[in-house]
Coordinates of C-alpha atoms and ligand atoms in Angstrom, one line a residue:
Chain A
X19 CA 13.4 -24.0 -18.2
X20 CA 11.1 -21.0 -17.7
X21 CA 10.2 -19.1 -20.8
X22 CA 9.0 -15.5 -20.4
X23 CA 7.1 -13.5 -23.0
X24 CA 8.6 -10.0 -23.3
X25 CA 6.7 -7.0 -24.6
X26 CA 8.8 -4.0 -25.7
X27 CA 8.6 -0.5 -26.9
X28 CA 11.2 1.3 -29.0
X29 CA 13.5 -1.7 -28.7
X30 CA 13.3 -1.8 -24.8
X31 CA 11.5 -4.3 -22.7
X32 CA 8.5 -2.6 -21.0
X33 CA 8.2 -2.4 -17.2
X34 CA 5.6 -5.1 -16.8
X35 CA 7.9 -7.5 -18.8
X36 CA 10.9 -6.6 -16.5
X37 CA 8.6 -7.3 -13.5
X38 CA 7.7 -10.6 -15.0
X39 CA 11.4 -11.4 -15.3
X40 CA 11.9 -10.6 -11.6
X41 CA 9.1 -13.0 -10.8
X42 CA 10.6 -15.6 -13.1
X43 CA 13.9 -15.4 -11.1
X44 CA 12.1 -16.0 -7.8
X45 CA 10.4 -19.0 -9.4
X46 CA 13.7 -20.3 -10.9
X47 CA 15.2 -20.1 -7.4
X48 CA 12.6 -22.7 -6.3
X49 CA 12.9 -25.0 -9.3
X50 CA 16.5 -24.6 -10.3
X51 CA 15.5 -23.7 -13.9
X52 CA 17.2 -21.3 -16.3
X53 CA 15.3 -18.4 -17.7
X54 CA 14.8 -17.9 -21.4
X55 CA 12.8 -15.1 -23.1
X56 CA 10.8 -14.7 -26.3
X57 CA 9.8 -11.5 -27.9
X58 CA 8.3 -10.4 -31.2
X59 CA 11.2 -8.0 -31.7
X60 CA 14.8 -7.4 -32.7
X61 CA 18.0 -9.0 -31.6
X62 CA 19.0 -5.8 -29.8
X63 CA 16.7 -6.7 -26.8
X64 CA 19.3 -9.2 -25.7
X65 CA 21.4 -6.8 -23.8
X66 CA 18.7 -5.6 -21.4
X67 CA 17.4 -9.2 -21.1
X68 CA 20.9 -10.3 -20.0
X69 CA 20.8 -7.6 -17.3
X70 CA 17.6 -9.2 -16.0
X71 CA 18.8 -12.8 -15.8
X72 CA 17.9 -14.2 -19.2
X73 CA 20.4 -16.6 -20.6
X74 CA 18.8 -17.2 -24.0
X75 CA 16.6 -14.9 -26.1
X76 CA 14.4 -16.3 -28.8
X77 CA 13.8 -13.5 -31.3
X78 CA 10.8 -13.7 -33.6
X79 CA 11.4 -10.9 -36.0
X80 CA 9.0 -12.0 -38.8
X81 CA 7.8 -8.7 -40.4
X82 CA 4.2 -9.7 -40.6
X83 CA 4.1 -10.3 -36.8
X84 CA 5.3 -6.8 -35.8
X85 CA 1.7 -5.5 -35.8
X86 CA 0.1 -7.4 -33.0
X87 CA -2.1 -10.4 -33.9
X88 CA -3.3 -12.4 -30.9
X89 CA -3.7 -15.8 -32.6
X90 CA -0.6 -15.5 -34.8
X91 CA 1.5 -14.6 -31.7
X92 CA -0.1 -17.5 -29.8
X93 CA 0.6 -20.0 -32.5
X94 CA 4.2 -18.8 -32.7
X95 CA 4.6 -19.2 -29.0
X96 CA 3.1 -22.7 -29.1
X97 CA 5.4 -23.8 -31.9
X98 CA 8.4 -22.5 -30.0
X99 CA 7.2 -24.2 -26.8
X100 CA 6.8 -27.5 -28.7
X101 CA 10.4 -27.1 -29.9
X102 CA 12.2 -26.2 -26.7
X103 CA 9.8 -27.7 -24.0
X104 CA 9.8 -25.1 -21.2
X105 CA 8.3 -26.1 -17.9
X106 CA 6.6 -22.7 -17.6
X107 CA 5.5 -20.1 -20.0
X108 CA 5.0 -16.8 -18.2
X109 CA 3.6 -13.6 -19.6
X110 CA 3.0 -10.1 -18.2
X111 CA -0.6 -9.5 -17.1
X112 CA -1.1 -6.9 -19.8
X113 CA -4.0 -6.8 -22.3
X114 CA -1.9 -8.6 -24.8
X115 CA -0.2 -11.0 -22.4
X116 CA -3.5 -12.2 -21.1
X117 CA -5.1 -12.5 -24.5
X118 CA -2.2 -14.3 -26.2
X119 CA -1.9 -16.7 -23.3
X120 CA -5.6 -17.5 -23.4
X121 CA -5.0 -18.5 -27.0
X122 CA -1.9 -20.6 -26.2
X123 CA -4.1 -22.4 -23.6
X124 CA -6.9 -23.0 -26.1
X125 CA -4.4 -24.2 -28.8
X126 CA -2.7 -26.6 -26.4
X127 CA -5.8 -27.7 -24.5
X128 CA -4.1 -26.5 -21.3
X129 CA -5.4 -24.2 -18.6
X130 CA -4.0 -20.8 -18.0
X131 CA -3.7 -19.1 -14.6
X132 CA -4.0 -15.4 -14.8
X133 CA -3.2 -12.7 -12.2
X134 CA -0.5 -14.8 -10.5
X135 CA 1.0 -13.5 -7.3
X136 CA 2.9 -16.5 -6.0
X137 CA 3.8 -20.0 -7.0
X138 CA 4.7 -22.8 -4.5
X139 CA 6.5 -25.3 -6.8
X140 CA 6.4 -28.4 -4.7
X141 CA 5.2 -31.8 -6.0
X142 CA 2.0 -30.3 -7.1
X143 CA 2.1 -26.6 -7.9
X144 CA 0.0 -24.4 -5.7
X145 CA -0.6 -21.0 -7.3
X146 CA -1.9 -17.9 -5.6
X147 CA -3.7 -15.5 -7.9
X148 CA -5.4 -12.2 -7.4
X149 CA -9.2 -12.5 -7.5
X150 CA -12.2 -10.4 -7.0
X151 CA -10.5 -7.3 -8.4
X152 CA -7.6 -7.7 -6.0
X153 CA -9.8 -8.1 -2.9
X154 CA -9.1 -11.8 -2.4
X155 CA -6.4 -14.3 -3.1
X156 CA -7.4 -17.5 -4.8
X157 CA -5.4 -20.7 -4.4
X158 CA -5.4 -23.1 -7.3
X159 CA -3.7 -26.3 -8.1
X160 CA -2.0 -27.0 -11.4
X161 CA -1.0 -30.3 -12.7
X162 CA 0.3 -29.8 -16.3
X163 CA 3.7 -30.5 -17.9
X164 CA 3.6 -26.9 -19.1
X165 CA 2.3 -24.3 -16.7
X166 CA 0.8 -21.3 -18.5
X167 CA 0.8 -18.2 -16.2
X168 CA 0.2 -14.5 -16.5
X169 CA 1.3 -12.0 -13.8
X170 CA -0.8 -9.9 -11.4
X171 CA 0.1 -6.3 -12.1
X172 CA 2.7 -4.5 -10.0
X173 CA 3.1 -7.4 -7.7
X174 CA 6.9 -7.4 -7.8
X175 CA 9.5 -4.7 -8.5
X176 CA 11.5 -4.8 -11.7
X177 CA 15.1 -5.4 -10.5
X178 CA 18.3 -6.2 -12.4
X179 CA 20.3 -9.4 -11.8
X180 CA 22.6 -10.0 -14.7
X181 CA 23.9 -13.3 -16.0
X182 CA 27.2 -13.6 -18.0
X183 CA 25.8 -14.1 -21.4
X184 CA 22.4 -14.0 -23.2
X185 CA 22.7 -15.7 -26.6
X186 CA 20.1 -14.8 -29.2
X187 CA 18.5 -17.4 -31.4
X188 CA 16.0 -16.5 -34.0
X189 CA 12.8 -18.5 -34.4
X190 CA 10.6 -18.5 -37.5
X191 CA 7.1 -19.8 -36.9
X192 CA 5.0 -21.4 -39.7
X193 CA 1.8 -19.4 -39.9
X194 CA -1.4 -19.7 -41.9
X195 CA -3.2 -16.7 -43.1
X196 CA -6.2 -17.3 -40.9
X197 CA -4.2 -16.6 -37.7
X198 CA -4.1 -13.0 -38.8
X199 CA -7.9 -12.5 -38.8
X200 CA -7.6 -10.3 -35.6
X201 CA -4.6 -8.1 -36.2
X202 CA -4.1 -4.4 -35.3
X203 CA -4.8 -2.4 -38.5
X204 CA -3.6 0.9 -37.1
X205 CA -2.6 2.4 -33.8
X206 CA -3.7 5.9 -32.6
X207 CA -1.3 7.5 -30.2
X208 CA -2.7 8.3 -26.8
X209 CA -3.9 11.9 -26.5
X210 CA -2.0 14.0 -24.0
X211 CA -4.7 15.5 -21.7
X212 CA -2.2 17.4 -19.6
X213 CA -2.8 16.6 -15.9
X214 CA -4.9 13.5 -15.6
X215 CA -6.5 11.5 -12.8
X216 CA -3.5 9.1 -13.1
X217 CA -0.9 11.8 -12.5
X218 CA -2.6 14.6 -10.4
X219 CA -1.2 15.2 -6.9
X220 CA -4.8 15.9 -5.7
X221 CA -7.9 14.0 -6.8
X222 CA -11.4 14.9 -5.7
X223 CA -13.8 12.1 -6.1
X224 CA -17.6 12.4 -6.1
X225 CA -20.1 9.5 -5.5
X226 CA -23.8 9.0 -5.3
X227 CA -23.9 11.6 -2.5
X228 CA -23.1 14.3 -5.0
X229 CA -26.6 13.7 -6.4
X230 CA -26.4 15.2 -9.9
X231 CA -24.0 16.5 -12.5
X232 CA -24.6 20.1 -11.2
X233 CA -23.6 18.8 -7.8
X234 CA -20.1 18.4 -9.1
X235 CA -19.8 22.2 -9.4
X236 CA -18.4 22.6 -5.9
X237 CA -16.0 19.7 -6.4
X238 CA -14.7 21.3 -9.6
X239 CA -14.2 24.6 -7.7
X240 CA -12.3 22.9 -4.9
X241 CA -10.3 21.0 -7.6
X242 CA -9.3 24.3 -9.2
X243 CA -8.1 25.8 -6.0
X244 CA -6.1 22.8 -5.0
X245 CA -4.8 22.3 -8.6
X246 CA -6.4 18.8 -8.6
X247 CA -8.5 16.7 -10.9
X248 CA -12.1 15.6 -10.3
X249 CA -13.2 12.0 -10.8
X250 CA -16.2 9.9 -9.8
X251 CA -17.5 6.6 -8.6
X252 CA -19.3 4.3 -11.0
X253 CA -22.6 5.4 -9.8
X254 CA -21.8 8.9 -11.1
X255 CA -20.6 7.7 -14.5
X256 CA -23.5 5.2 -14.7
X257 CA -26.0 8.0 -14.1
X258 CA -24.3 10.2 -16.7
X259 CA -23.2 12.8 -14.2
X260 CA -19.6 12.3 -15.2
X261 CA -18.0 10.7 -18.3
X262 CA -16.7 7.2 -17.9
X263 CA -13.1 8.4 -18.5
X264 CA -13.4 10.1 -15.1
X265 CA -14.3 6.9 -13.3
X266 CA -12.1 5.8 -10.5
X267 CA -11.9 2.1 -9.6
X268 CA -11.4 -1.4 -10.8
X269 CA -13.0 -0.7 -14.2
X270 CA -11.9 2.9 -14.4
X271 CA -8.8 4.8 -13.5
X272 CA -6.2 3.7 -11.0
X273 CA -5.0 6.8 -9.1
X274 CA -2.1 7.4 -6.7
X275 CA -2.3 11.1 -5.6
X276 CA -0.8 12.6 -2.5
X277 CA -4.4 13.3 -1.4
X278 CA -7.7 11.8 -2.5
X279 CA -10.8 13.6 -1.2
X280 CA -13.7 11.2 -1.5
X281 CA -17.0 12.9 -1.2
X282 CA -20.2 10.9 -0.9
X283 CA -18.5 7.6 -1.8
X284 CA -19.2 4.5 0.3
X285 CA -16.0 2.6 -0.4
X286 CA -17.1 -0.5 -2.3
X287 CA -14.2 -2.8 -2.9
X288 CA -14.3 -2.1 -6.7
X289 CA -13.9 1.6 -6.0
X290 CA -11.1 1.1 -3.5
X291 CA -9.3 -1.1 -6.0
X292 CA -8.7 2.1 -8.0
X293 CA -7.7 4.5 -5.2
X294 CA -6.0 2.4 -2.5
X295 CA -2.6 3.6 -3.7
X296 CA -3.4 7.2 -2.6
X297 CA -0.9 8.5 0.0
X298 CA -3.8 10.0 2.0
X299 CA -7.5 9.7 1.8
X300 CA -9.9 12.3 3.2
X301 CA -13.5 11.2 3.4
X302 CA -16.6 13.5 3.5
X303 CA -19.6 11.4 4.2
X304 CA -22.9 11.6 6.0
X305 CA -22.5 8.1 7.4
X306 CA -20.1 7.7 10.2
X307 CA -20.1 3.9 9.5
X308 CA -19.3 4.2 5.8
X309 CA -16.8 1.4 4.9
X310 CA -14.5 3.9 3.2
X311 CA -13.6 5.3 6.6
X312 CA -11.7 2.1 7.5
X313 CA -9.4 2.7 4.5
X314 CA -9.0 6.5 5.0
X315 CA -6.8 8.8 7.0
X316 CA -9.2 11.6 7.7
X317 CA -12.9 11.9 7.9
X318 CA -15.5 14.7 8.1
X319 CA -19.0 13.5 8.9
X320 CA -21.8 15.4 7.2
X321 CA -23.3 16.7 4.0
X322 CA -20.8 17.3 1.3
X323 CA -23.0 20.1 -0.1
X324 CA -22.4 22.1 3.1
X325 CA -18.9 20.9 3.9
X326 CA -17.1 21.4 0.5
X327 CA -18.3 25.0 0.2
X328 CA -17.2 25.6 3.8
X329 CA -13.7 24.3 2.9
X330 CA -13.5 26.5 -0.2
X331 CA -14.5 29.5 1.9
X332 CA -12.0 28.6 4.6
X333 CA -9.2 28.3 2.1
X334 CA -10.1 31.7 0.6
X335 CA -10.1 33.3 4.0
X336 CA -6.8 31.8 5.2
Chain B
X6 CA -28.3 -9.3 -36.7
X7 CA -28.4 -12.1 -34.1
X8 CA -26.4 -11.4 -31.0
X9 CA -25.7 -13.5 -27.9
X10 CA -24.5 -11.9 -24.7
X11 CA -23.1 -14.0 -21.9
X12 CA -23.3 -12.6 -18.3
X13 CA -22.6 -13.9 -14.8
X14 CA -24.5 -13.4 -11.6
X15 CA -22.3 -12.2 -8.6
X16 CA -23.0 -11.0 -5.1
X17 CA -22.8 -7.2 -4.8
X18 CA -20.2 -7.3 -2.0
X19 CA -19.9 -3.6 -1.1
X20 CA -17.1 -2.6 1.3
X21 CA -15.8 -6.0 2.5
X22 CA -16.0 -9.6 1.4
X23 CA -17.0 -12.2 3.9
X24 CA -15.9 -15.8 3.1
X25 CA -17.7 -19.0 4.0
X26 CA -16.0 -21.1 6.6
X27 CA -14.2 -23.4 4.1
X28 CA -13.1 -20.4 2.1
X29 CA -14.6 -21.8 -1.1
X30 CA -17.4 -19.3 -1.4
X31 CA -18.4 -15.8 -0.7
X32 CA -20.8 -15.5 2.2
X33 CA -23.6 -13.7 0.3
X34 CA -26.1 -13.6 3.1
X35 CA -28.0 -10.3 3.0
X36 CA -26.1 -9.2 -0.2
X37 CA -27.8 -8.1 -3.4
X38 CA -27.0 -9.8 -6.7
X39 CA -25.7 -8.1 -9.8
X40 CA -23.6 -8.5 -12.9
X41 CA -20.3 -6.8 -13.8
X42 CA -20.3 -3.4 -15.4
X43 CA -18.5 -4.9 -18.4
X44 CA -21.4 -7.2 -19.0
X45 CA -23.9 -4.4 -18.6
X46 CA -22.2 -2.6 -21.4
X47 CA -22.2 -5.8 -23.5
X48 CA -26.0 -6.0 -22.9
X49 CA -26.5 -2.4 -23.8
X50 CA -24.4 -2.8 -27.0
X51 CA -26.6 -5.7 -28.1
X52 CA -29.8 -3.8 -27.5
X53 CA -28.6 -0.8 -29.5
X54 CA -27.3 -3.0 -32.4
X55 CA -30.5 -4.9 -32.7
X56 CA -32.5 -1.7 -32.5
X57 CA -30.4 -0.3 -35.4
X58 CA -30.0 -3.4 -37.5
X59 CA -33.0 -5.6 -36.6
X60 CA -32.6 -9.2 -35.5
X61 CA -32.6 -10.6 -32.0
X62 CA -30.6 -10.4 -28.8
X63 CA -30.3 -13.4 -26.5
X64 CA -28.8 -13.2 -23.0
X65 CA -27.2 -16.4 -21.6
X66 CA -25.9 -17.2 -18.1
X67 CA -24.4 -20.3 -16.4
X68 CA -25.4 -20.4 -12.8
X69 CA -27.8 -21.3 -10.0
X70 CA -31.5 -21.1 -10.5
X71 CA -31.6 -17.6 -8.9
X72 CA -29.5 -16.3 -11.9
X73 CA -32.8 -16.0 -13.6
X74 CA -33.2 -12.6 -11.9
X75 CA -30.1 -11.3 -13.8
X76 CA -31.5 -12.7 -17.1
X77 CA -34.8 -11.0 -16.3
X78 CA -33.0 -7.7 -15.6
X79 CA -31.3 -7.9 -19.0
X80 CA -34.7 -8.7 -20.6
X81 CA -36.2 -5.7 -18.9
X82 CA -33.5 -3.5 -20.5
X83 CA -34.5 -4.8 -23.9
X84 CA -32.9 -8.2 -24.6
X85 CA -35.3 -10.5 -26.4
X86 CA -34.8 -13.9 -24.8
X87 CA -32.8 -15.7 -22.2
X88 CA -31.0 -19.0 -21.7
X89 CA -30.1 -20.3 -18.3
X90 CA -27.5 -23.1 -18.1
X91 CA -28.5 -24.3 -14.8
X92 CA -26.1 -25.8 -12.2
X93 CA -26.1 -25.6 -8.4
X94 CA -22.3 -26.4 -8.4
X95 CA -20.2 -23.3 -7.7
X96 CA -16.7 -22.4 -8.8
X97 CA -16.7 -23.8 -12.3
X98 CA -13.3 -23.0 -13.9
X99 CA -12.9 -21.0 -17.2
X100 CA -12.5 -24.1 -19.3
X101 CA -15.6 -25.8 -17.9
X102 CA -17.7 -22.7 -18.4
X103 CA -16.3 -22.2 -21.9
X104 CA -17.1 -25.9 -22.8
X105 CA -20.7 -25.7 -21.6
X106 CA -21.3 -22.4 -23.4
X107 CA -19.7 -23.6 -26.6
X108 CA -21.9 -26.8 -26.6
X109 CA -25.0 -24.7 -26.1
X110 CA -24.1 -22.2 -28.8
X111 CA -23.5 -25.1 -31.3
X112 CA -26.9 -26.6 -30.5
X113 CA -28.6 -23.2 -30.7
X114 CA -26.9 -22.4 -34.0
X115 CA -27.9 -25.7 -35.6
X116 CA -31.5 -24.9 -34.7
X117 CA -31.7 -21.2 -35.4
X118 CA -28.7 -20.2 -37.5
X119 CA -25.5 -18.6 -36.6
X120 CA -25.0 -15.7 -34.1
X121 CA -23.3 -12.7 -35.9
X122 CA -21.9 -11.6 -32.7
X123 CA -21.2 -13.3 -29.4
X124 CA -20.4 -10.8 -26.6
X125 CA -18.9 -11.3 -23.2
X126 CA -17.6 -8.9 -20.5
X127 CA -13.9 -8.5 -20.6
X128 CA -13.5 -10.4 -17.3
X129 CA -15.9 -11.6 -14.7
X130 CA -16.4 -9.6 -11.5
X131 CA -15.5 -12.5 -9.3
X132 CA -12.6 -14.6 -10.3
X133 CA -11.8 -12.5 -13.3
X134 CA -9.9 -15.0 -15.5
X135 CA -10.4 -13.1 -18.7
X136 CA -10.4 -16.4 -20.6
X137 CA -13.9 -17.6 -21.5
X138 CA -14.5 -15.3 -24.5
X139 CA -11.3 -16.5 -26.2
X140 CA -11.9 -20.1 -25.3
X141 CA -15.3 -20.0 -26.9
X142 CA -14.0 -18.1 -30.0
X143 CA -11.3 -20.7 -30.5
X144 CA -13.7 -23.6 -30.1
X145 CA -16.1 -22.0 -32.6
X146 CA -13.2 -21.0 -34.9
X147 CA -14.1 -17.3 -35.0
X148 CA -12.0 -14.2 -34.6
X149 CA -12.0 -12.5 -31.3
X150 CA -10.7 -9.4 -29.4
X151 CA -10.7 -9.2 -25.7
X152 CA -11.6 -6.0 -23.7
X153 CA -12.8 -3.7 -26.5
X154 CA -13.7 0.0 -25.9
X155 CA -15.6 0.7 -29.2
X156 CA -17.6 -1.2 -31.8
X157 CA -19.3 -0.3 -35.0
X158 CA -20.8 -2.7 -37.5
X159 CA -20.2 -1.9 -41.2
X160 CA -22.0 -4.6 -43.3
X161 CA -20.2 -7.8 -42.5
X162 CA -17.3 -6.2 -40.6
X163 CA -16.9 -5.3 -37.0
X164 CA -14.8 -2.1 -36.6
X165 CA -13.2 -2.3 -33.2
X166 CA -11.3 0.0 -31.0
X167 CA -9.3 -1.2 -28.0
X168 CA -7.1 0.9 -25.7
X169 CA -3.8 -0.6 -24.9
X170 CA -0.7 0.8 -23.2
X171 CA 0.6 2.0 -26.6
X172 CA -2.6 3.8 -27.6
X173 CA -5.8 2.9 -29.3
X174 CA -5.7 -0.2 -31.5
X175 CA -8.0 -0.5 -34.5
X176 CA -9.2 -3.8 -35.7
X177 CA -11.5 -5.0 -38.5
X178 CA -13.0 -8.4 -37.9
X179 CA -15.2 -10.4 -40.2
X180 CA -18.5 -11.5 -38.7
X181 CA -19.3 -13.8 -37.1
X182 CA -17.0 -12.8 -34.3
X183 CA -16.6 -13.1 -30.5
X184 CA -15.9 -9.9 -28.6
X185 CA -15.5 -9.1 -25.0
X186 CA -16.5 -5.6 -23.9
X187 CA -15.0 -3.2 -21.4
X188 CA -17.0 -0.9 -19.1
X189 CA -17.4 2.6 -20.5
X190 CA -18.1 1.5 -24.1
X191 CA -21.6 3.0 -23.7
X192 CA -23.9 4.2 -21.0
X193 CA -26.1 1.2 -20.0
X194 CA -29.8 2.0 -19.7
X195 CA -31.7 1.2 -16.6
X196 CA -34.7 -1.1 -16.9
X197 CA -37.9 0.8 -17.4
X198 CA -41.1 -0.1 -15.5
X199 CA -42.7 -1.2 -18.7
X200 CA -39.6 -3.2 -19.6
X201 CA -39.8 -4.9 -16.3
X202 CA -43.4 -5.9 -16.8
X203 CA -42.7 -7.1 -20.3
X204 CA -39.6 -9.1 -19.2
X205 CA -41.8 -11.4 -17.1
X206 CA -43.3 -12.7 -20.3
X207 CA -40.2 -13.0 -22.4
X208 CA -39.0 -16.6 -22.9
X209 CA -36.2 -18.2 -21.0
X210 CA -34.9 -21.6 -21.9
X211 CA -33.6 -23.7 -19.1
X212 CA -30.8 -26.3 -19.8
X213 CA -29.2 -28.5 -17.1
X214 CA -25.4 -28.6 -17.3
X215 CA -22.6 -30.4 -15.5
X216 CA -18.9 -29.4 -15.2
X217 CA -16.5 -31.7 -17.1
X218 CA -13.2 -32.5 -15.5
X219 CA -11.0 -30.1 -17.4
X220 CA -9.1 -27.1 -16.2
X221 CA -7.5 -25.8 -13.0
X222 CA -8.3 -27.2 -9.6
X223 CA -9.8 -24.5 -7.4
X224 CA -8.8 -24.8 -3.7
X225 CA -10.1 -21.8 -1.8
X226 CA -10.2 -18.0 -1.4
X227 CA -8.1 -16.2 1.2
X228 CA -8.4 -12.7 2.5
X229 CA -5.7 -10.3 1.4
X230 CA -3.7 -8.8 4.2
X231 CA -5.9 -6.4 6.1
X232 CA -4.6 -2.9 5.5
X233 CA -7.5 -1.6 7.5
X234 CA -7.0 1.7 9.3
X235 CA -9.4 4.0 11.0
X236 CA -9.8 7.5 9.8
X237 CA -9.2 10.3 12.2
X238 CA -12.5 12.1 12.4
X239 CA -11.8 15.8 12.0
X240 CA -15.3 16.9 12.9
X241 CA -18.9 17.0 11.9
X242 CA -20.5 19.4 9.5
X243 CA -19.1 22.7 8.0
X244 CA -17.4 23.6 11.3
X245 CA -14.7 21.0 10.4
X246 CA -13.6 23.1 7.4
X247 CA -10.8 24.8 9.5
X248 CA -9.4 21.4 10.4
X249 CA -9.5 20.2 6.8
X250 CA -7.4 23.3 5.8
X251 CA -4.9 22.4 8.5
X252 CA -4.6 18.9 6.9
X253 CA -4.1 20.5 3.5
X254 CA -1.4 22.6 4.9
X255 CA 0.3 19.7 6.7
X256 CA 0.3 17.8 3.4
X257 CA 1.8 20.9 1.8
X258 CA -1.0 21.2 -0.7
X259 CA -1.7 24.7 0.6
X260 CA 0.6 27.4 1.9
Ligands
FAD27 C1 -17.1 -5.8 -11.4 C2 -17.5 -4.4 -10.8 C3 -16.7 -3.4 -11.1 C4 -16.9 -2.1 -10.6 N1 -16.1 -1.1 -10.9 C5 -16.2 0.1 -10.2 C6 -15.3 1.2 -10.4 O1 -14.4 1.1 -11.3 N2 -15.5 2.3 -9.7 C7 -16.5 2.5 -8.8 O2 -16.6 3.5 -8.2 N3 -17.4 1.5 -8.6 C8 -17.3 0.3 -9.3 N4 -18.3 -0.7 -9.1 C9 -19.5 -0.4 -8.4 C10 -19.3 -0.5 -6.9 O3 -19.5 -1.8 -6.5 C11 -20.3 0.5 -6.1 O4 -21.6 0.2 -6.6 C12 -20.0 1.9 -6.4 O5 -18.6 2.2 -6.2 C13 -20.8 2.8 -5.4 O6 -20.6 4.1 -5.7 P1 -20.9 5.2 -4.5 O7 -19.9 5.0 -3.4 O8 -20.8 6.5 -5.3 O9 -22.4 5.0 -4.1 P2 -23.0 4.4 -2.8 O10 -22.4 3.0 -2.5 O11 -24.4 4.4 -3.0 O12 -22.5 5.3 -1.7 C14 -22.9 6.7 -1.5 C15 -22.3 7.2 -0.3 O13 -22.6 8.6 -0.2 C16 -22.9 8.9 1.1 N5 -23.8 10.1 1.0 C17 -25.0 10.2 0.5 N6 -25.4 11.5 0.5 C18 -24.4 12.3 1.0 C19 -24.2 13.7 1.2 N7 -25.1 14.5 0.9 N8 -23.0 14.1 1.7 C20 -22.0 13.2 1.9 N9 -22.2 11.8 1.8 C21 -23.3 11.4 1.3 C22 -23.6 7.7 1.7 O14 -23.5 7.7 3.1 C23 -22.8 6.6 1.0 O15 -21.7 6.2 1.8 C24 -18.0 -1.9 -9.7 C25 -18.9 -3.0 -9.4 C26 -18.6 -4.3 -9.9 C27 -19.5 -5.4 -9.6

């Protein structure tokens, strides 16, 4: 049996959890296993879980576990796994999913494979995981009675595939006080910043070629005209030209605009990890061999400090 | 306050990763070497805390002899001493790394007293398992949070902020604790010239280590499907502006 950890909000499984269930179904098709789910949440999740192929839902509704506590969650999962002996414990590749599973691994003296993209479940299990910030695949071999896996993000679509019934069983873990030593004390709601790098239809990115925080002035101006948002490469945040919350890339924002205009950015893999989902990329770069040109749709070769003002002027004239 | 920061040397790969023939390593010929931005922020945090609270900041890495350069770089920024767990074997898995680091910490703590804080980057820049910090925390029986975005020390308590999908989580952890840090928590300083000179004299302890036989079997790396395209060059210099505007119109971003 494959056991899937479900995260939920307002009584509904979240998208990464539903994607994880889609992945679980493809794995179950190889192994012939049934799919069960576990959540730190109410009985009422069962309906949606049934729509996504879950035949049994283990509800852990202990009040003290509703505020997230990594170790206490992990101990609960381990106790449940000891009781029902799944072949696989699979979690979304979220902050919590990865953290809890690392603890489950530590508690069970088993290894965890994170960022999983594919499993070939033959005699020995060959797992393909996303590595180097999504730039490489890594193949690993697991040989454990219980495979502990977390998903690569957005690797599969969340799709429905209902089963007839999903019965709910409640599980009550036995927990010591010490497992709550890292527990969320309070949660601040995310601030709504209006249009953000994540949602803007046009993003203008500046890199080392911008040269200074003042250099971003023309990018801001172009941004205003195109109703876009300005971001930067890590070089620009690292130099204090832009705040880190404006960083685009692996360790910054992941953007998916209609058009990304990359000015003075070379196209390091970690930068591309954050912008490769843009519909179109326009590059402005002095170097006709800049690596970013082989991920882009349009390029203009030359100094951004001349080209961006010329574009602004041209827009105003037309 | 005594702080340990664990970092990892990686090749600075730039725009494309080349693999060795057997796919088990990155071809790092002609590449610079660096550490992850997460780890740079962990180093910066340790330097700031020791400056404010007193104590000592140690930087540790497990890697090949050349990793000494990354230790020296952290020492040049202001860390006080270094530890190099030396191995010429590549591709240690998370469990093996955690075991070697835990053993070393236990020995260091028997000799010099406990670290108040042990910091990691939230995930390494190469294989990015996001496991080692928690494995070490568990082995040392200390509380831990992975991928933190803010840290303040109030007496014996670490006040922690972490961004999740739901918003910003607040934690209060008793020290000693193990934390892993996310890029953006602070603005890492660059090494000064004076710092670089001083770093040459700061002590580094070398310890030989061997991987045990735990953990996942690594097979190889493979390239992801090449989605490489070649940009249409609209032109050179400011004269290309008119063509850019055509593109903006075609994409219906301008009328
Ligand atoms: C684990 C890890 C995570 C990372 N995460 C991120 C991340 O989230 N985001 C990120 O951006 N980076 C990240 N990096 C850093 C990344 O590897 C690169 O160092 C960085 O993206 C380079 O930024 P850049 O393109 O601005 O600078 P450079 O690589 O220095 O490129 C500058 C470019 O500007 C061009 N140029 C110079 N002058 C001009 C001019 N006047 N007009 C036009 N063009 C000009 C040059 O030809 C060059 O192509 C990460 C690195 C690691 C190891």
